[in-house]
Coordinates of N, CA and C in Angstrom, one line a residue:
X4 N 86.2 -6.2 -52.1 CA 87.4 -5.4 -51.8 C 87.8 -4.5 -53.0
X5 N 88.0 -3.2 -52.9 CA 89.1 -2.3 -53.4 C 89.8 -2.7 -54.3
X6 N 89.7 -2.8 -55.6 CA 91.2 -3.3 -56.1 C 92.0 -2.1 -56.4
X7 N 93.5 -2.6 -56.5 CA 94.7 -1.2 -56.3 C 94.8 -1.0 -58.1
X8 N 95.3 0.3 -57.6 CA 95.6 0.7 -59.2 C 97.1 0.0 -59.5
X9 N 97.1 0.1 -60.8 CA 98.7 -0.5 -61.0 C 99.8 0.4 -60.5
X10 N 100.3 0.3 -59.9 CA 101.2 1.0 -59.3 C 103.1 1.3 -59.9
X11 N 103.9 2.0 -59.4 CA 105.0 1.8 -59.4 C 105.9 2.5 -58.4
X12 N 107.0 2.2 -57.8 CA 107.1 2.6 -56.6 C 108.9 3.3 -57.1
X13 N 108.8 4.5 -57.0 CA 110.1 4.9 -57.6 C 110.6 5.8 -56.2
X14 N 112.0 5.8 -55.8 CA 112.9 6.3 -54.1 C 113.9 6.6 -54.8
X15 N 115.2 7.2 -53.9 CA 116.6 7.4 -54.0 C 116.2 7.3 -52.5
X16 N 117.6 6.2 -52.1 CA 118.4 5.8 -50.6 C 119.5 6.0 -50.9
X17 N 120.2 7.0 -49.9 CA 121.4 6.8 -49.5 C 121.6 6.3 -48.1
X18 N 120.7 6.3 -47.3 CA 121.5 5.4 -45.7 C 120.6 4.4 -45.8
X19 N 119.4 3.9 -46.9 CA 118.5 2.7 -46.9 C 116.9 2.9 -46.1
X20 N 117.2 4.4 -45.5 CA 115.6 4.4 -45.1 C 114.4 4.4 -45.9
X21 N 114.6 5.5 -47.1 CA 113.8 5.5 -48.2 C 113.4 4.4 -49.0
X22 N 114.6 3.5 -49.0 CA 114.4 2.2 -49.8 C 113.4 1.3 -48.7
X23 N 114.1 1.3 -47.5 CA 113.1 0.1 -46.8 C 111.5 0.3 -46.7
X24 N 111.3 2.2 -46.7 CA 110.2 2.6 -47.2 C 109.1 1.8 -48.2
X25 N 110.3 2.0 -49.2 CA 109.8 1.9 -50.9 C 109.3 0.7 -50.7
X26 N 110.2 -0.1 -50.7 CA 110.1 -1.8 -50.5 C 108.8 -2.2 -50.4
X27 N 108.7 -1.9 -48.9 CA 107.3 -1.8 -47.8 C 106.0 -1.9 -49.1
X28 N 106.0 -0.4 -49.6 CA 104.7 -0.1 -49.9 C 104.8 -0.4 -51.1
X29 N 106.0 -0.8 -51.9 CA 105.8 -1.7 -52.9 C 105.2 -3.1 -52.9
X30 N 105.5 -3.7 -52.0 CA 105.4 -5.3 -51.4 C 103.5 -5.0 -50.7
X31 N 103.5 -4.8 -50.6 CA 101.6 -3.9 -49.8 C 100.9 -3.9 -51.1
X32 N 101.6 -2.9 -52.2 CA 100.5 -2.6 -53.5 C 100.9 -3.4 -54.3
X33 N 101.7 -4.2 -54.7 CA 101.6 -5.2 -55.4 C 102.5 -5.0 -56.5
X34 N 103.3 -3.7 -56.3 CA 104.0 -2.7 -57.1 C 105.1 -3.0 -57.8
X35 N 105.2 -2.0 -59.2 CA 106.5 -2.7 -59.7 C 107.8 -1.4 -58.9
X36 N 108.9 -2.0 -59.0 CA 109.9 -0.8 -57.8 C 110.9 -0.3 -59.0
X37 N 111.5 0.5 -59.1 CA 112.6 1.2 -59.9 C 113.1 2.5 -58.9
X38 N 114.6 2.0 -58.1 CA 115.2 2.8 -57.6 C 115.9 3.9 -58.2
X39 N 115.9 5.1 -57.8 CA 116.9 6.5 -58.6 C 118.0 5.8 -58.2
X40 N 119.0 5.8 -59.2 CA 120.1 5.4 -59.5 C 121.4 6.9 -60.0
X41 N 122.1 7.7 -59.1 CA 123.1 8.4 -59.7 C 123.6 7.8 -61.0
X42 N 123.7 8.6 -61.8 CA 124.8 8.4 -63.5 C 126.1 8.6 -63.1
X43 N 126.6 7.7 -63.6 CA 128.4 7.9 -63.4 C 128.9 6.6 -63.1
X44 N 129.9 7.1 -62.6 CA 131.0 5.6 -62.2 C 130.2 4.8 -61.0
X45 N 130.1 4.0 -61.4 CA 129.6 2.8 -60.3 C 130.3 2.4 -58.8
X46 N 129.4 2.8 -57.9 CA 130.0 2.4 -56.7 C 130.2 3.9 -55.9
X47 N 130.6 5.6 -56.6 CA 130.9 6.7 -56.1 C 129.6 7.2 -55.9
X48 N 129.7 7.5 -54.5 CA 129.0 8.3 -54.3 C 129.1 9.4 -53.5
X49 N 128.2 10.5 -54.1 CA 128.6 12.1 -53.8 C 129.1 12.2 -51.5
X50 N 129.5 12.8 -51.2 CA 129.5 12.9 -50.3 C 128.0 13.8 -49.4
X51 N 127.7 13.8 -48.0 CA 126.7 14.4 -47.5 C 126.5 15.3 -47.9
X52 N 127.5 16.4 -47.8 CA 127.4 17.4 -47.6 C 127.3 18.1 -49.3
X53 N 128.0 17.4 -49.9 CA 127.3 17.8 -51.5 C 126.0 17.5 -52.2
X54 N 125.7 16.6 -51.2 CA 124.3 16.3 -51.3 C 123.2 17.2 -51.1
X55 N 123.6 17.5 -49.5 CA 123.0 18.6 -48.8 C 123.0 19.9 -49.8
X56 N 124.4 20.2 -50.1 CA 124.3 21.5 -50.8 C 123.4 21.6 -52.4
X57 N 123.8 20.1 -52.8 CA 123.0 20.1 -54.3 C 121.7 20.5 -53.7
X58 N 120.7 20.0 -52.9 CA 119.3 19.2 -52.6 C 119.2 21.1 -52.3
X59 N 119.5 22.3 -51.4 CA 119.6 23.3 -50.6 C 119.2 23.5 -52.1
X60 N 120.4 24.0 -52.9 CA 120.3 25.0 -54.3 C 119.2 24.3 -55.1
X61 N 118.4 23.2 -55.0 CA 117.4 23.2 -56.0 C 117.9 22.6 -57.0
X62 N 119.3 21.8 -57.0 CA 119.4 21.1 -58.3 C 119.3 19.6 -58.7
X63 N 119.4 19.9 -59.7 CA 118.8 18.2 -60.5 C 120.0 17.2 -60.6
X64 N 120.4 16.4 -60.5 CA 121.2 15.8 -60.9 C 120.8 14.4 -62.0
X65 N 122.2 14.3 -62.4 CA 122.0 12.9 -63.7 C 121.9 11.8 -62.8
X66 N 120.7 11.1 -63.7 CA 120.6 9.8 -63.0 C 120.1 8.5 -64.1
X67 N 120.6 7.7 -64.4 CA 120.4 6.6 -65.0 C 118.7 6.6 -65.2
X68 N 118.8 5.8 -66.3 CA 117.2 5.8 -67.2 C 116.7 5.0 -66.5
X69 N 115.2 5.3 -66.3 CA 114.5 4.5 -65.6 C 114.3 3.1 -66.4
X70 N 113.7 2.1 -65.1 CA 113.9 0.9 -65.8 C 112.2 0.6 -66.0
X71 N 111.3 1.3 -65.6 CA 110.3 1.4 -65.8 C 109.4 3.2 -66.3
X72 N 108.7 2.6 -67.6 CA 108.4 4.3 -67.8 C 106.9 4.5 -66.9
X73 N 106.9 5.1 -66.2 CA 106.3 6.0 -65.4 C 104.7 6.5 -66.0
X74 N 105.1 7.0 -67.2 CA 103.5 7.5 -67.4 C 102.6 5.8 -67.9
X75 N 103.8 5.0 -68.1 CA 102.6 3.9 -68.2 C 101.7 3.0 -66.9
X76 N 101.9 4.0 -65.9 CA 101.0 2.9 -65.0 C 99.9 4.5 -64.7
X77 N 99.0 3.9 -63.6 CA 98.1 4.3 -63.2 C 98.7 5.4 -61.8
X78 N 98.9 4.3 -61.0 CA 99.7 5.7 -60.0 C 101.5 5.4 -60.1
X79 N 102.0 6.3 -59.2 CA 103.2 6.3 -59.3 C 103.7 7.5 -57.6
X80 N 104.1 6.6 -57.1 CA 104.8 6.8 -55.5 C 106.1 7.3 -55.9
X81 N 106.3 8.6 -55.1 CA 108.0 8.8 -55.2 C 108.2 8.8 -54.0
X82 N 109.1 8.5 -53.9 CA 110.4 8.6 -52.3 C 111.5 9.5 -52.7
X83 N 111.7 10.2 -51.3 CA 112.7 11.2 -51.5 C 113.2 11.2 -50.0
X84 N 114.3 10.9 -49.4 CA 115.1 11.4 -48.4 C 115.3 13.1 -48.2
X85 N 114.6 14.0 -47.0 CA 114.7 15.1 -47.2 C 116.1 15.6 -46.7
X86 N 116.6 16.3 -47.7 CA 118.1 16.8 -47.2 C 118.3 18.3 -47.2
X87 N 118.3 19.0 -46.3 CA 118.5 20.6 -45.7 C 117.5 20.9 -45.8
X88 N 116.3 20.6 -45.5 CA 114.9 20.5 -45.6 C 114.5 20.7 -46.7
X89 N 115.0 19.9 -48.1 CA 114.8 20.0 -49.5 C 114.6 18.9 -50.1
X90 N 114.3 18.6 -51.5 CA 114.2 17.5 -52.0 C 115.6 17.4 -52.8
X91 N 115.9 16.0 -52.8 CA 116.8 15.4 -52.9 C 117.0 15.0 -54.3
X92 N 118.3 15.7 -54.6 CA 118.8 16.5 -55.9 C 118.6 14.9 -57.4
X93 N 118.6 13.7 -56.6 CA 118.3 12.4 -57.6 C 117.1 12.9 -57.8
X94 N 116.6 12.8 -57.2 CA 114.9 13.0 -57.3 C 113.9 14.1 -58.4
X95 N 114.7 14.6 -58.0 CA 114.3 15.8 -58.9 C 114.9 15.6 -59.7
X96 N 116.3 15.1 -60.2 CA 116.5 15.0 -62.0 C 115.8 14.4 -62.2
X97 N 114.8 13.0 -61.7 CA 114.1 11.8 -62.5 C 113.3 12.3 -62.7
X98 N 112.6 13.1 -61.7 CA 111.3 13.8 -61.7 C 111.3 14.8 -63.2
X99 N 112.5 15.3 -63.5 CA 112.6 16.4 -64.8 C 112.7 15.8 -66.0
X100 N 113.3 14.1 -66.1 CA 113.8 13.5 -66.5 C 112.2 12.6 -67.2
X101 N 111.4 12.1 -66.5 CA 110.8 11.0 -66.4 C 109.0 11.7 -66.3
X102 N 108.3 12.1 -67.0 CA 106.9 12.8 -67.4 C 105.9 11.5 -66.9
X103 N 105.1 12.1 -65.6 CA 104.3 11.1 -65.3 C 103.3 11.2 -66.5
X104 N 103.1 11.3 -67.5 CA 101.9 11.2 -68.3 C 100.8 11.4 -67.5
X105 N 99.8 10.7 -67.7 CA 98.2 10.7 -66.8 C 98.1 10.1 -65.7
X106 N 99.4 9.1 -65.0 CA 99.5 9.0 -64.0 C 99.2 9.7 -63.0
X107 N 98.5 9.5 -61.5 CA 98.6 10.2 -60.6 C 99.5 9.7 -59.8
X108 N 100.2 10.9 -58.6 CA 101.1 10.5 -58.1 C 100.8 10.7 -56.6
X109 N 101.7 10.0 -55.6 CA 101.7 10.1 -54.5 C 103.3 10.0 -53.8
X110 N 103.1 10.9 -52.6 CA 104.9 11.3 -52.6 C 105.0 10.5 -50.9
X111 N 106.2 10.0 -50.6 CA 106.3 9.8 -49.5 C 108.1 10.2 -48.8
X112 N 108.7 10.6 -47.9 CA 109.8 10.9 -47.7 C 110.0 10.3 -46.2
X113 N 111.3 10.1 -46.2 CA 112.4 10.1 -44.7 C 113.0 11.2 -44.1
X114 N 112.8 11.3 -43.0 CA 113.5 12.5 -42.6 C 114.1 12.8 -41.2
X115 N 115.1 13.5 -41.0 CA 115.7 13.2 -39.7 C 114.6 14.3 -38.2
X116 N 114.0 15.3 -39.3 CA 113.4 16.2 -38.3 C 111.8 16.9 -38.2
X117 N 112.2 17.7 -40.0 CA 111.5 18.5 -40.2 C 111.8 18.6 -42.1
X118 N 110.7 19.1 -42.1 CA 111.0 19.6 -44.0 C 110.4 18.8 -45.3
X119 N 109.2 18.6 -44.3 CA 108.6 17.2 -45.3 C 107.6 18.2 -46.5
X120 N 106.7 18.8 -45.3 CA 106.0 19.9 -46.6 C 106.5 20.9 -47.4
X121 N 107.5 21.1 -47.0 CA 108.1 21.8 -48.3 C 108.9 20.6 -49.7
X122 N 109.0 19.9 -49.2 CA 109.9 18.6 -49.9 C 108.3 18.4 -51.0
X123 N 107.5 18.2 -49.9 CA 105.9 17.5 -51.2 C 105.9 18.6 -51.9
X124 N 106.1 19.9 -51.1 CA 105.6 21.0 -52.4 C 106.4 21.1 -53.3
X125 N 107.7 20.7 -53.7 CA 108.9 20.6 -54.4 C 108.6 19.9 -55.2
X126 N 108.4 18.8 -55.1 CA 108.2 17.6 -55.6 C 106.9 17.9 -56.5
X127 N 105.9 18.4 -55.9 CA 104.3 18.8 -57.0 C 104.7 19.9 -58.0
X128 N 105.6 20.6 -58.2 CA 106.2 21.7 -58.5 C 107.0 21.0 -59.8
X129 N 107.7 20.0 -59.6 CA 108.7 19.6 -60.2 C 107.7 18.6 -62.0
X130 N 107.1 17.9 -60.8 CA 106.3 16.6 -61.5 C 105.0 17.6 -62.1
X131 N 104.2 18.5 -61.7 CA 103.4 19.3 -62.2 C 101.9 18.3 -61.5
X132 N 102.2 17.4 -60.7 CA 101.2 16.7 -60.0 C 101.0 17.0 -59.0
X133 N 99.5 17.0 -58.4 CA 99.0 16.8 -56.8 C 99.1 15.7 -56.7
X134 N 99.4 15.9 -55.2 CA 100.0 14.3 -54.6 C 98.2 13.9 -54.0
X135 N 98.0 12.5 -54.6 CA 96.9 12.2 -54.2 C 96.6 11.6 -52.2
X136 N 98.5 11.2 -52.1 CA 98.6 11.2 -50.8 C 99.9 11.6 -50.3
X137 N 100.5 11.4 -49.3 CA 101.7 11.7 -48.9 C 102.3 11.3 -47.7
X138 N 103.1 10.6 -47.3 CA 103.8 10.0 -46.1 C 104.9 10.5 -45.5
X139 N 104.9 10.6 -44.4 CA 106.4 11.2 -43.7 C 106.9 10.7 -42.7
X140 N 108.1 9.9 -42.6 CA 108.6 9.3 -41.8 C 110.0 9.9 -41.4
X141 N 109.9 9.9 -39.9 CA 111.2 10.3 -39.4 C 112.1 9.4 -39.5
X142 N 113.1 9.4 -39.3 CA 114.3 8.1 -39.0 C 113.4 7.4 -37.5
X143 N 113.2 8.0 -36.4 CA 113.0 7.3 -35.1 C 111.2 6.5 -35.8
X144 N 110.7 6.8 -36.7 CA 109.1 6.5 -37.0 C 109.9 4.7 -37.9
X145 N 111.0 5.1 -38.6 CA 111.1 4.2 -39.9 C 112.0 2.8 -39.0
X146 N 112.7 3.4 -38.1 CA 113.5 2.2 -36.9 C 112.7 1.6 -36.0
X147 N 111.6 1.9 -35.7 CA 110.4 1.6 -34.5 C 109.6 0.8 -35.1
X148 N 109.3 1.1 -36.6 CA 108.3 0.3 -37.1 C 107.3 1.0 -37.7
X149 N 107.4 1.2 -39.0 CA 106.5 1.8 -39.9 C 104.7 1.5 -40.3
X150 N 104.6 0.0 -40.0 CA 103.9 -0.7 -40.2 C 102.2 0.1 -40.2
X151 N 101.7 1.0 -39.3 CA 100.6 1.5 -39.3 C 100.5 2.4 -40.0
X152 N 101.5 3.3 -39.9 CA 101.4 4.3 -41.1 C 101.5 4.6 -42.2
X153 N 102.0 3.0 -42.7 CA 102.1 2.5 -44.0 C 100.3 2.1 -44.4
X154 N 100.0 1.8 -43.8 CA 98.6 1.1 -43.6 C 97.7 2.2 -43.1
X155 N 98.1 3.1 -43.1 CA 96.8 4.3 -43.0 C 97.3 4.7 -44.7
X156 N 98.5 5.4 -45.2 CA 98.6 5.6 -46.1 C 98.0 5.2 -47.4
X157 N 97.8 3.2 -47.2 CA 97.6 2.9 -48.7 C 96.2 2.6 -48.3
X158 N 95.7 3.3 -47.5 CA 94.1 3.0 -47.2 C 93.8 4.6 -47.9
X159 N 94.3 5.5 -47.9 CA 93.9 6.8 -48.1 C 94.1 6.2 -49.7
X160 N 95.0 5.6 -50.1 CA 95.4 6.0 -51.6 C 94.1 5.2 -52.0
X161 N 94.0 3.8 -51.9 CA 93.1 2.7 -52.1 C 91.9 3.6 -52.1
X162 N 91.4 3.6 -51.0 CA 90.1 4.9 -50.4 C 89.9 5.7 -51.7
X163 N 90.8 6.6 -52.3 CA 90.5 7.8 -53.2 C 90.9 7.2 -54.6
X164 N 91.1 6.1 -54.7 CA 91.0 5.4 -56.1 C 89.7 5.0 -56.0
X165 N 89.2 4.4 -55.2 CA 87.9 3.7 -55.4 C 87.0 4.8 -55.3
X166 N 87.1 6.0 -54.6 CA 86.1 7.4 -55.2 C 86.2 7.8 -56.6
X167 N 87.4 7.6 -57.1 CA 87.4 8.5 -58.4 C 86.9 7.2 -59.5
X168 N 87.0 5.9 -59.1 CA 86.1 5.8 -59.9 C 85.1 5.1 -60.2
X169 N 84.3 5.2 -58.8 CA 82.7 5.7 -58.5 C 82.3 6.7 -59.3
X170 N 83.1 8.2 -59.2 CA 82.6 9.3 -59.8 C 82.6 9.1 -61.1
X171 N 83.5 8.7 -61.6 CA 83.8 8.9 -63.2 C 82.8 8.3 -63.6
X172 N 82.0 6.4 -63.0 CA 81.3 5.6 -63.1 C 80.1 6.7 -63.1
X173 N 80.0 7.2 -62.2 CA 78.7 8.2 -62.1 C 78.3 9.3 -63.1
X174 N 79.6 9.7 -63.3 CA 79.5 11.0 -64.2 C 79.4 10.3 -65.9
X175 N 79.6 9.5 -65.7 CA 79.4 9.0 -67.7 C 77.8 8.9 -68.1
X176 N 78.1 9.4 -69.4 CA 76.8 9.7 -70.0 C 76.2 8.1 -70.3
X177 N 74.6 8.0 -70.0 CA 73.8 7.1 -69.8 C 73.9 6.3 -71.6
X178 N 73.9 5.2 -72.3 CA 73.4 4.8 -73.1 C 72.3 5.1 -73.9
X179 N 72.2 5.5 -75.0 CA 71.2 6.0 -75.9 C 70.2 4.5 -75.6
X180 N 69.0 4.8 -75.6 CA 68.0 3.9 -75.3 C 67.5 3.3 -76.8
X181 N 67.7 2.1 -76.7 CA 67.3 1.6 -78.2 C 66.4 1.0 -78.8
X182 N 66.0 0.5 -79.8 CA 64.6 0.4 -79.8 C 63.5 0.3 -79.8
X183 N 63.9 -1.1 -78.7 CA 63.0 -1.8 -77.6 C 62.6 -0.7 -76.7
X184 N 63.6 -0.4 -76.1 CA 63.4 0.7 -74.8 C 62.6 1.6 -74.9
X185 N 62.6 2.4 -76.2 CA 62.1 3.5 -77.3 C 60.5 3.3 -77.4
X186 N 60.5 2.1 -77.8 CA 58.7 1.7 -78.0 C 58.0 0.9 -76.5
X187 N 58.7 0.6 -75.7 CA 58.0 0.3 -74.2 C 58.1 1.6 -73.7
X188 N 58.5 2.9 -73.9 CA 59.0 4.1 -73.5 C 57.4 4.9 -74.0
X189 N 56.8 4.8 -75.1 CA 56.3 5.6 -76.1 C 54.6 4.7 -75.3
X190 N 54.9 3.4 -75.5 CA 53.2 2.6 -74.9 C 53.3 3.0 -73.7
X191 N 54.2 3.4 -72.2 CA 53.9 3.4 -70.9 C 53.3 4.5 -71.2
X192 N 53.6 5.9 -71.7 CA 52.9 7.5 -72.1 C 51.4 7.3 -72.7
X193 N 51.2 6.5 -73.5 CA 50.3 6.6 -73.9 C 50.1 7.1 -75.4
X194 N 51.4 7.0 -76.2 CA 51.8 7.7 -77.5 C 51.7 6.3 -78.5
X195 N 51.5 5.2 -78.2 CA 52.3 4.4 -79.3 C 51.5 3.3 -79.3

């Protein structure tokens, strides 16, 4: 079997879809989880529609320090609830906030309709990463039962970890032959 890279599974929920998301494919990979957390007074939270408007204009907002740093794992999953077909203004301050190092990333979002590919391309824009994969769940996909498409997802991710490092395995330079090797090498020719 495949083993998974170390993972970390980082979302902002505000109605809990993104979280039950996160959970999921944290609980799957074996993952450590660190939710976007708003900065400020505990318990306020922005209303919809300032949400909407932040997430629309492209802004970042303050958000509490992660509780895990990010460039120290291997991959690194974001969640983002798409709001006015944008990414979602927490997200993007962690994202400005928080330098995946040599991590690679993979992005997954909730959404009521539409606006997922522009949200990944936000998101790769933001983080300076290709998303190695990417998930898109509607509200009616995340209430019905997520379960297969979570499981196509970490088969794609699993899948393209264990290629990259086959290749790498393949692409590294062979061991200098030493000097046993050297003198069985020299008598098969006929030199030695």
């Amino acid at each position: 079997m495949t083993p998974t890279p170390r993972a970390l599974v980082v979302y902002h929920s505000r109605t809990g879809r993104t979280r039950r998301i996160g959970k999921m494919l944290a609980a799957r990979l074996k993952a450590d989880v660190d939710e976007i957390v708003l900065a400020g007074p505990a318990g306020r939270s922005p209303s919809e529609a300032r949400c909407a408007f932040e997430a629309a204009m492209g802004r970042a907002v303050s958000v509490k320090a992660a509780r895990c740093d990010p460039a120290q794992y291997e991959l690194v999953l974001i969640g983002s609830p798409v709001w006015c077909w944008s990414l979602a203004a927490p997200v993007r301050g962690w994202l400005k906030a928080h330098p995946l190092g040599s991590a690679q990333a993979a992005f997954f979002c909730t959404l009521g309709g539409s606006g997922a590919e522009r949200v990944f391309a936000q998101m790769q824009d933001v983080c300076g990463k290709r998303a190695r994969a990417t998930l898109a769940l509607t509200q009616a996909q995340v209430e019905a039962g997520p379960r297969a498409a979570i499981d196509a997802f970490i088969a794609r991710l699993v899948g393209q970890h264990a290629r990259a490092e086959a290749a790498a395995e393949a692409s590294a330079p062979l061991p200098e032959p030493g000097p046993l090797a050297q003198a069985h090498s020299r008598d098969a020719h006929g030199t030695g």
